[in-house]
Coordinates of C-alpha atoms in Angstrom, one line a residue:
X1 CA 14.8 -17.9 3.8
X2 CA 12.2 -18.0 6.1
X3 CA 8.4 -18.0 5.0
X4 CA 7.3 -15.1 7.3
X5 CA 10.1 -13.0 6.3
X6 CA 8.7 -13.1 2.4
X7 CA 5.6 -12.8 3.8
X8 CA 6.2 -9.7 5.3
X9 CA 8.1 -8.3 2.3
X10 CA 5.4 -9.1 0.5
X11 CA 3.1 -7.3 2.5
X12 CA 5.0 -4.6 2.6
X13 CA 5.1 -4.4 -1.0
X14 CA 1.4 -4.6 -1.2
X15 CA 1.2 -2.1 1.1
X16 CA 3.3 0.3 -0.9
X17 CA 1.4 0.0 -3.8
X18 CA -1.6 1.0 -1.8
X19 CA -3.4 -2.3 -2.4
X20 CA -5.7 -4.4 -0.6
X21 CA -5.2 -8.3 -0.3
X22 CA -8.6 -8.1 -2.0
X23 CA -7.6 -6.2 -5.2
X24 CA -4.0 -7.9 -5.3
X25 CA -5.8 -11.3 -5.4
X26 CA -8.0 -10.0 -7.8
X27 CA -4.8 -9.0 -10.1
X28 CA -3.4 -12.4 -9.6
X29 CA -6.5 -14.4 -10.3
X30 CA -6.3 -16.0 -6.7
X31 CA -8.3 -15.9 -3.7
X32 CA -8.1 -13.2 -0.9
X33 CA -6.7 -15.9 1.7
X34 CA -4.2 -17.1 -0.4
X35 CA -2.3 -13.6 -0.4
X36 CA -3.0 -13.7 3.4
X37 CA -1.8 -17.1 3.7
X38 CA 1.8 -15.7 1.6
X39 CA 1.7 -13.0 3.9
X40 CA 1.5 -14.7 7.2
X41 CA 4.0 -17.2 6.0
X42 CA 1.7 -20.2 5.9
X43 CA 2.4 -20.6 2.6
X44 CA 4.7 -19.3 -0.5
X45 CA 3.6 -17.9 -4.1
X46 CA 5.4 -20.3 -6.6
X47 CA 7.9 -18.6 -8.9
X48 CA 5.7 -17.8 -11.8
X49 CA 3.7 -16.1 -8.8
X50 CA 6.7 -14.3 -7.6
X51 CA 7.0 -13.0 -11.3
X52 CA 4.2 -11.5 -11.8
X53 CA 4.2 -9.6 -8.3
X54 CA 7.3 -8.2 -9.3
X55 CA 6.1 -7.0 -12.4
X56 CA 3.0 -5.7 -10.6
X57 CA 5.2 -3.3 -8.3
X58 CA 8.0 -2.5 -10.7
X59 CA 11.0 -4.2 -9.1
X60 CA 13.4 -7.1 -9.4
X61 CA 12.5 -10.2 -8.4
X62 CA 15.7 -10.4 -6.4
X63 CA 13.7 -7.8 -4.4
X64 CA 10.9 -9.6 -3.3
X65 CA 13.2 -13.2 -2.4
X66 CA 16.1 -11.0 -0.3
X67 CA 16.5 -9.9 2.9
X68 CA 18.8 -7.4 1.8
X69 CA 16.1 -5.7 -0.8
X70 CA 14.9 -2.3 0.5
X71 CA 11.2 -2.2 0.2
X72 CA 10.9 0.7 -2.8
X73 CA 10.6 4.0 -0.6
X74 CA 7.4 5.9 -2.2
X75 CA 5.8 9.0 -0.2
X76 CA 2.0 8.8 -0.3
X77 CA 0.8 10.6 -2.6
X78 CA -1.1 12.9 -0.2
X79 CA 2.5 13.7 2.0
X80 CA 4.1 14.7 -1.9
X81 CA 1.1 17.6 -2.8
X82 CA 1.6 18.6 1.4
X83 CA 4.8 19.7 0.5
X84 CA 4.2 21.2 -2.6
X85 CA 1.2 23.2 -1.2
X86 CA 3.7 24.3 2.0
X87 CA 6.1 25.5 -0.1
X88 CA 4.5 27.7 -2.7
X89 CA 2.2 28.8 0.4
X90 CA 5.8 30.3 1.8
X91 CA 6.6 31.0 -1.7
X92 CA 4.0 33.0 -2.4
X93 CA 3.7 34.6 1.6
X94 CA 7.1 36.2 1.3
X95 CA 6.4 37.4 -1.9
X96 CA 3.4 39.0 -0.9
X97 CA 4.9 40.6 1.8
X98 CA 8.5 41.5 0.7
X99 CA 7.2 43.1 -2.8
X100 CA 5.2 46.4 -3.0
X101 CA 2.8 46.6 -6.1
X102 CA -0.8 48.1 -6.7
X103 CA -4.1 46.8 -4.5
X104 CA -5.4 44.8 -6.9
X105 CA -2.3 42.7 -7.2
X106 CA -2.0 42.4 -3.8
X107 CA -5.6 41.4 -3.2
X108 CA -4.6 39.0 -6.0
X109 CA -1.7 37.1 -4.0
X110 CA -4.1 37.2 -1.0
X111 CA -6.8 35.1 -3.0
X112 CA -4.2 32.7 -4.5
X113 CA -2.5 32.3 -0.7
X114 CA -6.0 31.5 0.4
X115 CA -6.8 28.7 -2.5
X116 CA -3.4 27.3 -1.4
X117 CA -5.1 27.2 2.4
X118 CA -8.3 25.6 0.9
X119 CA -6.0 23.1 -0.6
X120 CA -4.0 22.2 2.0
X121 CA -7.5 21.9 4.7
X122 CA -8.8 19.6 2.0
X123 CA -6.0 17.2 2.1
X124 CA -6.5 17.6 5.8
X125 CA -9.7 16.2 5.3
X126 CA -8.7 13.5 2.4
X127 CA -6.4 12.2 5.1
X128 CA -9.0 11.7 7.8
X129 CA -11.7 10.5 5.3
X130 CA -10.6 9.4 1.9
X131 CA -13.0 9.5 -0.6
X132 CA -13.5 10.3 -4.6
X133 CA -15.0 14.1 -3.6
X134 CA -12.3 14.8 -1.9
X135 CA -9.5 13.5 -4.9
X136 CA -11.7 15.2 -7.4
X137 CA -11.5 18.9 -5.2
X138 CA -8.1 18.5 -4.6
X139 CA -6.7 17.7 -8.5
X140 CA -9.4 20.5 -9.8
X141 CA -8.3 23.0 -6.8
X142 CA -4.3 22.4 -8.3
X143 CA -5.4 22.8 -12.2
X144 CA -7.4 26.0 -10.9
X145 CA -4.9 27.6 -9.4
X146 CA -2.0 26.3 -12.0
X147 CA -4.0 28.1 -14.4
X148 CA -4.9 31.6 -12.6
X149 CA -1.0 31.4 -11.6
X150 CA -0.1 31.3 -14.9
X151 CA -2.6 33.3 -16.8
X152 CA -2.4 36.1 -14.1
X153 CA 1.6 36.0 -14.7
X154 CA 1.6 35.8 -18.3
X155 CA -0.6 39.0 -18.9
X156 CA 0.9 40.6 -16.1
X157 CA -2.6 41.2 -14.3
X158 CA -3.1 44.1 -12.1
X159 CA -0.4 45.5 -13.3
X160 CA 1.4 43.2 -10.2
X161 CA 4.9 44.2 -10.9
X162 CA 8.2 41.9 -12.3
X163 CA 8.4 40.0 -8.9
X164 CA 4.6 39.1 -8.7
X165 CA 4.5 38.2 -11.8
X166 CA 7.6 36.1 -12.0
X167 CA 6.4 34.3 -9.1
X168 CA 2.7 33.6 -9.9
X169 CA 4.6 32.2 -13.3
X170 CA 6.8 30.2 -11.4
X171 CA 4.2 28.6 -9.0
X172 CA 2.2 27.8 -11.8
X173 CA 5.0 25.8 -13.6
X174 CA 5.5 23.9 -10.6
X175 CA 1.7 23.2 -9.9
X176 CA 1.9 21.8 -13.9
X177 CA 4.9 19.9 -13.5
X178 CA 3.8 18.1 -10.5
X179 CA 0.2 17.6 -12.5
X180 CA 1.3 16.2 -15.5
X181 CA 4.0 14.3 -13.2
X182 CA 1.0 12.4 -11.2
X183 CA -1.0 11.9 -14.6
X184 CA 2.2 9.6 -16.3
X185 CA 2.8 7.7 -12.8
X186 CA -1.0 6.8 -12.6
X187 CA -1.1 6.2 -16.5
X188 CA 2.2 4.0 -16.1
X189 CA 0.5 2.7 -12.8
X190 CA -2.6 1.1 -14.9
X191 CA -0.5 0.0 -17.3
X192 CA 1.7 -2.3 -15.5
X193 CA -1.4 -3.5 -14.0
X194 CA -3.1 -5.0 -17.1

């Protein structure tokens, strides 16, 4: 096996994981240029190396030493919540439009269809320029709107109608799913990190 094909396994492992060489060689108690020299192929991790990187991203060892081993396909985390936001912003579009119920209710759709837009231009804006503010808006902006979708649809506010409520329920469940979803795979992400 050639050194500069682990090396760029390796990277792209690293990569995946969102790390820097800097934090990696951090984990591994080793220098920043020796997980540039493993990368570029000038030299090779020992096997007790090799270990613990594939502990470190959750895969076989196999999977780091073969050609063969598909790096692990994970979506950033920013293209999953894209998604999410696209679809209950159609979700919640064709409701609005397809169902008749009072105002109020419909002013109510109008406001949640707008946080969705906030949401989505802030992940806009995460992209370009990543910070901790932006994180921060984005995870309270889900739990706020999680929790409006749900109480709104549990006490039926503004008298909204079965297919308003359903789907402010509905949109909320998914908002919580994917919440408490992101919460275990950071948890589980820190864990296999210590």
């Amino acid at each position: 096996m050639a050194s500069t094909e682990l090396g760029a396994r390796l990277k792209k492992f690293r990569q995946t994981q969102q790390l820097t060489q800097t934090a990696l060689a951090d984990q591994l108690h080793v220098s920043r240029q020796t997980v540039s020299s493993w990368e570029t192929g000038r030299n090779q991790p020992d096997i007790a190396t090799i270990t613990q990187l594939a502990t470190l991203y959750a895969v076989p060892v196999d999977d780091l030493l073969q050609d063969t081993a598909a790096v692990p396909v994970t979506k950033p985390v920013a293209h999953l919540n894209a998604s999410l936001l696209v679809v209950l912003f159609g979700v919640l579009l064709v409701e609005r439009v397809t169902q008749f119920s009072t105002f109020p209710a419909l002013y109510w759709m109008d406001f949640l269809i707008l946080l969705l837009i906030g949401l989505m231009l802030n992940l806009g804006i995460a992209r370009r320029h990543p910070n901790t503010w932006t994180k921060r808006i984005h995870w309270l902006g889900l739990t706020l709107f999680a929790t409006l979708s749900l109480v709104s649809g549990s006490i039926n506010a503004f008298n909204m109608g079965f297919g308003l409520m359903t789907t402010c329920q509905f949109s909320g469940l998914v908002v919580v799913i994917a919440l408490v979803r992101k919460y275990w795979q950071s948890r589980s992400t820190k864990v296999t990190q210590h």
